[in-house]
Short mmCIF file of C-alpha atoms in Angstrom, two decimals:
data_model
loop_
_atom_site.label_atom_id
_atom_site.label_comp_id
_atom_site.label_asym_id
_atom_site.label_seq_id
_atom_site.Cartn_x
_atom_site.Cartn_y
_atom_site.Cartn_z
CA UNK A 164 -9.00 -43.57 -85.89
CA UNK A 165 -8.19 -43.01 -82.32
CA UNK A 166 -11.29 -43.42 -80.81
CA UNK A 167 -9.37 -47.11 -79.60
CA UNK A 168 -6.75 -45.42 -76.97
CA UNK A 169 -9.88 -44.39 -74.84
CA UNK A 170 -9.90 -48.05 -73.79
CA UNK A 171 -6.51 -47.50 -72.12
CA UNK A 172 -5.97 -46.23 -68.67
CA UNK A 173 -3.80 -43.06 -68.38
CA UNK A 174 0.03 -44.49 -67.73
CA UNK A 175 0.57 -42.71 -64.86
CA UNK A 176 -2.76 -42.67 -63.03
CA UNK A 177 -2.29 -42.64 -59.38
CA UNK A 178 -3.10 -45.64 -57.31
CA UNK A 179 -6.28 -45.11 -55.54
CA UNK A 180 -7.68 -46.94 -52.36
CA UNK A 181 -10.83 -48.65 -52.00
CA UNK A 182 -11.85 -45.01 -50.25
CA UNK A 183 -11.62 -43.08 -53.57
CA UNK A 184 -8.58 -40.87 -52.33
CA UNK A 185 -5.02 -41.17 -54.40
CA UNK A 186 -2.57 -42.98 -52.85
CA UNK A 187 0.30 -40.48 -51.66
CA UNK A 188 3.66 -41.30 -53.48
CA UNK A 189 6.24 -43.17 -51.25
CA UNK A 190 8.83 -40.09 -49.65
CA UNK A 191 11.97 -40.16 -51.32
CA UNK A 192 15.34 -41.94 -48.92
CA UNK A 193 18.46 -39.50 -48.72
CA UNK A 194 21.52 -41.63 -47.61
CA UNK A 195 22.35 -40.89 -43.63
CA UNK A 196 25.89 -39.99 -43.17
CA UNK A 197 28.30 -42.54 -41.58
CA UNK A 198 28.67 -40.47 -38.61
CA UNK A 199 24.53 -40.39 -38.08
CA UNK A 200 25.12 -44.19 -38.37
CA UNK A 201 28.24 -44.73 -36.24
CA UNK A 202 26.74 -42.82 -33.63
CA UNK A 203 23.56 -44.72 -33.75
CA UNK A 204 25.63 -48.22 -33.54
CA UNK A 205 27.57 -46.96 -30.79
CA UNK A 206 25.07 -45.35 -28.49
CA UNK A 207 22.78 -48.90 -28.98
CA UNK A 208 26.36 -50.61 -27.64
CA UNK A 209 25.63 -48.41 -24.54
CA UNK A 210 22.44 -48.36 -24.20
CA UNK A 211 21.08 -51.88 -25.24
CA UNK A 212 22.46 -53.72 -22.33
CA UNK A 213 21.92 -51.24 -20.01
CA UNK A 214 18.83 -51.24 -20.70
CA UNK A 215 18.22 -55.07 -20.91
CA UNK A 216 20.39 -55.84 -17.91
CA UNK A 217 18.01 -53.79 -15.62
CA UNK A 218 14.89 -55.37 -17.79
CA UNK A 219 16.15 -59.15 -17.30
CA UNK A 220 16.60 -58.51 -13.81
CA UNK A 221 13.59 -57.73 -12.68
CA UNK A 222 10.94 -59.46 -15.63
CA UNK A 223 12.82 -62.25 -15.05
CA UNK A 224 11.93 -62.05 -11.61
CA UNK A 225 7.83 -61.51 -12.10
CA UNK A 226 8.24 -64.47 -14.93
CA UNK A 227 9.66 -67.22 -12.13
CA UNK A 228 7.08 -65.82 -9.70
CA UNK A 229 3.89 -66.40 -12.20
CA UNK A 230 5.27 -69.36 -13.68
CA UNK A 231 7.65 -71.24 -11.99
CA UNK A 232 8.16 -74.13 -14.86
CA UNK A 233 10.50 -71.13 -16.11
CA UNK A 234 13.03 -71.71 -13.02
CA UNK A 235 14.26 -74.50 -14.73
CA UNK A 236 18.20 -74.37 -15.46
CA UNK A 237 19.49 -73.95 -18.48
CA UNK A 238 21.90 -76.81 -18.26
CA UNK A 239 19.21 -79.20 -17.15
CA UNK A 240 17.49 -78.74 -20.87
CA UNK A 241 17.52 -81.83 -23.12
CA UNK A 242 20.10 -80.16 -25.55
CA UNK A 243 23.66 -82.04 -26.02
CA UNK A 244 26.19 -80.02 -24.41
CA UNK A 245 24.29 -77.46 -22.53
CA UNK A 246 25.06 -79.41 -19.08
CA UNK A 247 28.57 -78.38 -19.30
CA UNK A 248 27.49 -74.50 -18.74
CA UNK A 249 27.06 -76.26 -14.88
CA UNK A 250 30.87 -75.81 -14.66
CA UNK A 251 31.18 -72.59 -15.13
CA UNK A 252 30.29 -70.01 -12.60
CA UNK A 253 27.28 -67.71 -13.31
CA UNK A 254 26.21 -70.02 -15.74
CA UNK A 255 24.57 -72.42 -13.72
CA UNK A 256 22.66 -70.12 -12.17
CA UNK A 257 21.10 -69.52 -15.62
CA UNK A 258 17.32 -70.29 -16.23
CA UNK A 259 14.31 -70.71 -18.38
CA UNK A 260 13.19 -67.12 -16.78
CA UNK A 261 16.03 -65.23 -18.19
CA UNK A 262 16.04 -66.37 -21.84
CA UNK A 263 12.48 -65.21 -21.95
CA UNK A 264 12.83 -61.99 -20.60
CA UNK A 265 15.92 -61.57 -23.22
CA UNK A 266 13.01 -62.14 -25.82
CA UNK A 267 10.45 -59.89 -24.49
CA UNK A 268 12.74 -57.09 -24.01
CA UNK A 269 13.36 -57.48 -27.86
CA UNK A 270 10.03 -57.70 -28.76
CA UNK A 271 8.61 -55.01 -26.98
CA UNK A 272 11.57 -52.49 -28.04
CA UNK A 273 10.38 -53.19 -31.65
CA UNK A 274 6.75 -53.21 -31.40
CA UNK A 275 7.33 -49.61 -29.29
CA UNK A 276 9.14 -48.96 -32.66
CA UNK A 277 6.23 -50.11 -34.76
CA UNK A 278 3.91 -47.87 -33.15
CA UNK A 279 5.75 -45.06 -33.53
CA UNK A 280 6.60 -45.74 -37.13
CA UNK A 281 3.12 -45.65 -37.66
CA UNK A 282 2.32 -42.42 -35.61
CA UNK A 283 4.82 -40.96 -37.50
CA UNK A 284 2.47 -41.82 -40.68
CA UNK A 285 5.45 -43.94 -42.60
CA UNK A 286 3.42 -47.61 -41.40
CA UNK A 287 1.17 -49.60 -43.44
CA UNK A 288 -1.35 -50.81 -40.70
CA UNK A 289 -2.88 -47.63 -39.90
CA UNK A 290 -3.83 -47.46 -43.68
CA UNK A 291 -5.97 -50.61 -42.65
CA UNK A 292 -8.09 -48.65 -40.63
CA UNK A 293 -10.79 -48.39 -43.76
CA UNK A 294 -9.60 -51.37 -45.76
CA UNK A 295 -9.64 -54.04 -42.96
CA UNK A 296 -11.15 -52.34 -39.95
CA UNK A 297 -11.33 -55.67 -38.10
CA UNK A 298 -7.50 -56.58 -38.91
CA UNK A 299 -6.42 -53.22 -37.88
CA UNK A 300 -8.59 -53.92 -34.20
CA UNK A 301 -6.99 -57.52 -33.59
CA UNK A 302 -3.33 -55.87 -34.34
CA UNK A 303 -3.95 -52.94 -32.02
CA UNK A 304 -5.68 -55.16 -29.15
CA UNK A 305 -3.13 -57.69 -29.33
CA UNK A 306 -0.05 -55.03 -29.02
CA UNK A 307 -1.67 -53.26 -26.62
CA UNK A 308 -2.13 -56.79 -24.73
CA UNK A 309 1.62 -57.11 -25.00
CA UNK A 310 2.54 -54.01 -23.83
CA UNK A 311 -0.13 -54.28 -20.57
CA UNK A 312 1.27 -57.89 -19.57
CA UNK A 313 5.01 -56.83 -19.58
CA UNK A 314 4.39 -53.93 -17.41
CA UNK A 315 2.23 -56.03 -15.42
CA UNK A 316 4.94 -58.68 -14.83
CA UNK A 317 7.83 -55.80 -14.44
CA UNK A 318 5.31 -54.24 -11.53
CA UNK A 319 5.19 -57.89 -9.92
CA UNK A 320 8.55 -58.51 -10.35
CA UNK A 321 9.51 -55.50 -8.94
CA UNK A 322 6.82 -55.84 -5.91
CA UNK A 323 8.03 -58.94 -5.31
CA UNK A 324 11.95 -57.61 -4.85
CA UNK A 325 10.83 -54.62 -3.04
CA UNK A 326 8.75 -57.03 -0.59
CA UNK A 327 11.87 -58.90 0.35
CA UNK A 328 14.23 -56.56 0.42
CA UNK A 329 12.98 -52.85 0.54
CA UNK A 330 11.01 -52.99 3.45
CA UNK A 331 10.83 -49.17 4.13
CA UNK A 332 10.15 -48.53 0.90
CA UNK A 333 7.24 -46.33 0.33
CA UNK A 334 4.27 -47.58 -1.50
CA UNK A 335 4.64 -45.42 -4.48
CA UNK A 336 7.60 -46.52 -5.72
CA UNK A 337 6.71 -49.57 -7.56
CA UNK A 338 3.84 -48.34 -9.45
CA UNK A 339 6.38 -44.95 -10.38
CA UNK A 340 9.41 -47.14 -11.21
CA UNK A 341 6.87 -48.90 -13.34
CA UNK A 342 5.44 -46.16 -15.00
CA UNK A 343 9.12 -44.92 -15.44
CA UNK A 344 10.12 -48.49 -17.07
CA UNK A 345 7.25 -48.10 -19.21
CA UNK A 346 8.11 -44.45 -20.54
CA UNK A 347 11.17 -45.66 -21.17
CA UNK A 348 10.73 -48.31 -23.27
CA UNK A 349 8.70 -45.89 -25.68
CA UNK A 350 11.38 -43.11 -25.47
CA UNK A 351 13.46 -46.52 -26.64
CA UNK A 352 11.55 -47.51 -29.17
CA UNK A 353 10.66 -43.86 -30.61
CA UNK A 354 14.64 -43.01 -30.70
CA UNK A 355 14.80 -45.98 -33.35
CA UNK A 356 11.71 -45.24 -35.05
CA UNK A 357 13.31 -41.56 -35.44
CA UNK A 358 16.34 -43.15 -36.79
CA UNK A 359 14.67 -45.67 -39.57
CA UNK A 360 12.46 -42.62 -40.63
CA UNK A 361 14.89 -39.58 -40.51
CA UNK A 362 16.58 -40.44 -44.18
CA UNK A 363 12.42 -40.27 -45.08
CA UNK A 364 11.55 -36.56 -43.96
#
């Protein structure tokens, strides 16, 4: 008579992954308390610029060198209205280089905060490894790319202030200002990927 519910899978049967192994269930959130997230807020109102100010300065810097098409104005750019940032001072002095380096600095903070999310084992792409081997290589090659070419331009742009200005400056200091740049750019991004995970643990 019941022989018929055999055809059913259990209800709650685990999800499994093309590996054979059951999917772990997803942790469960506990709410962070509003001084966790005031403090957060106010320390990135610190930090953030800070942090970008020094980055803009000197990326900007390596971008104009490697590709000068970047030293274009801002208020030279097609876009109605834009010329009037020519009458105000600091403004015009604006370029291509700086908007860009704005950008970068946001996208490497966050993909230093998607690696570590995914260190930390809370990510979805090193679950790829076995799935999609091949997606999982392009996505690492292509962040690690990233992350190469930015310290790459910070160490020109930084050689390139320290030629014409820092004449006695001893050779070690650009590649150890880079390295220091770099370290702390992860130390950025893992202090965010600590917050976004902390309600998880």
């Amino acid at each position: 008579m019941f022989d018929g519910f055999d055809q059913f899978d259990q209800a709650f049967m685990p999800e499994s992954t093309t590996s054979g192994h059951a999917r772990a269930a997803p942790p469960l959130r506990r709410r962070r308390t509003i001084k966790q997230v005031v403090s957060f807020y106010m320390a990135n109102l610190i930090v953030m610029p800070i942090m970008g100010l020094v980055y803009a300065s000197v990326i900007a810097d390596g971008i104009r060198l490697l590709l000068p098409i970047f030293r274009r104005r801002l208020y030279q750019l097609p876009i109605p209205g834009v010329g009037l940032a020519r009458n105000f001072d600091g403004w015009d002095r604006a370029d291509l280089a700086i908007v860009v380096s704005i950008l970068l600095f946001g996208v490497i903070t966050w993909l230093w905060c998607k690696i570590w999310i995914e260190l930390m084992g809370y990510g979805s792409i090193l679950a790829q490894r076995e799935r999609n081997p091949i997606v999982f290589m392009m996505i690492s090659i292509i962040a690690g790319v990233i992350l190469l070419l930015d310290a790459g331009i910070f160490y020109y742009g930084l050689a390139a202030q320290t030629s014409s200005g820092w004449s006695n400056a001893p050779e070690y200091i650009v590649p150890a200002a880079t390295l220091i740049y770099s370290c702390g750019l992860a130390v950025l991004g893992w202090w965010h990927a600590d917050y976004h995970t902390n309600n998880l643990h």
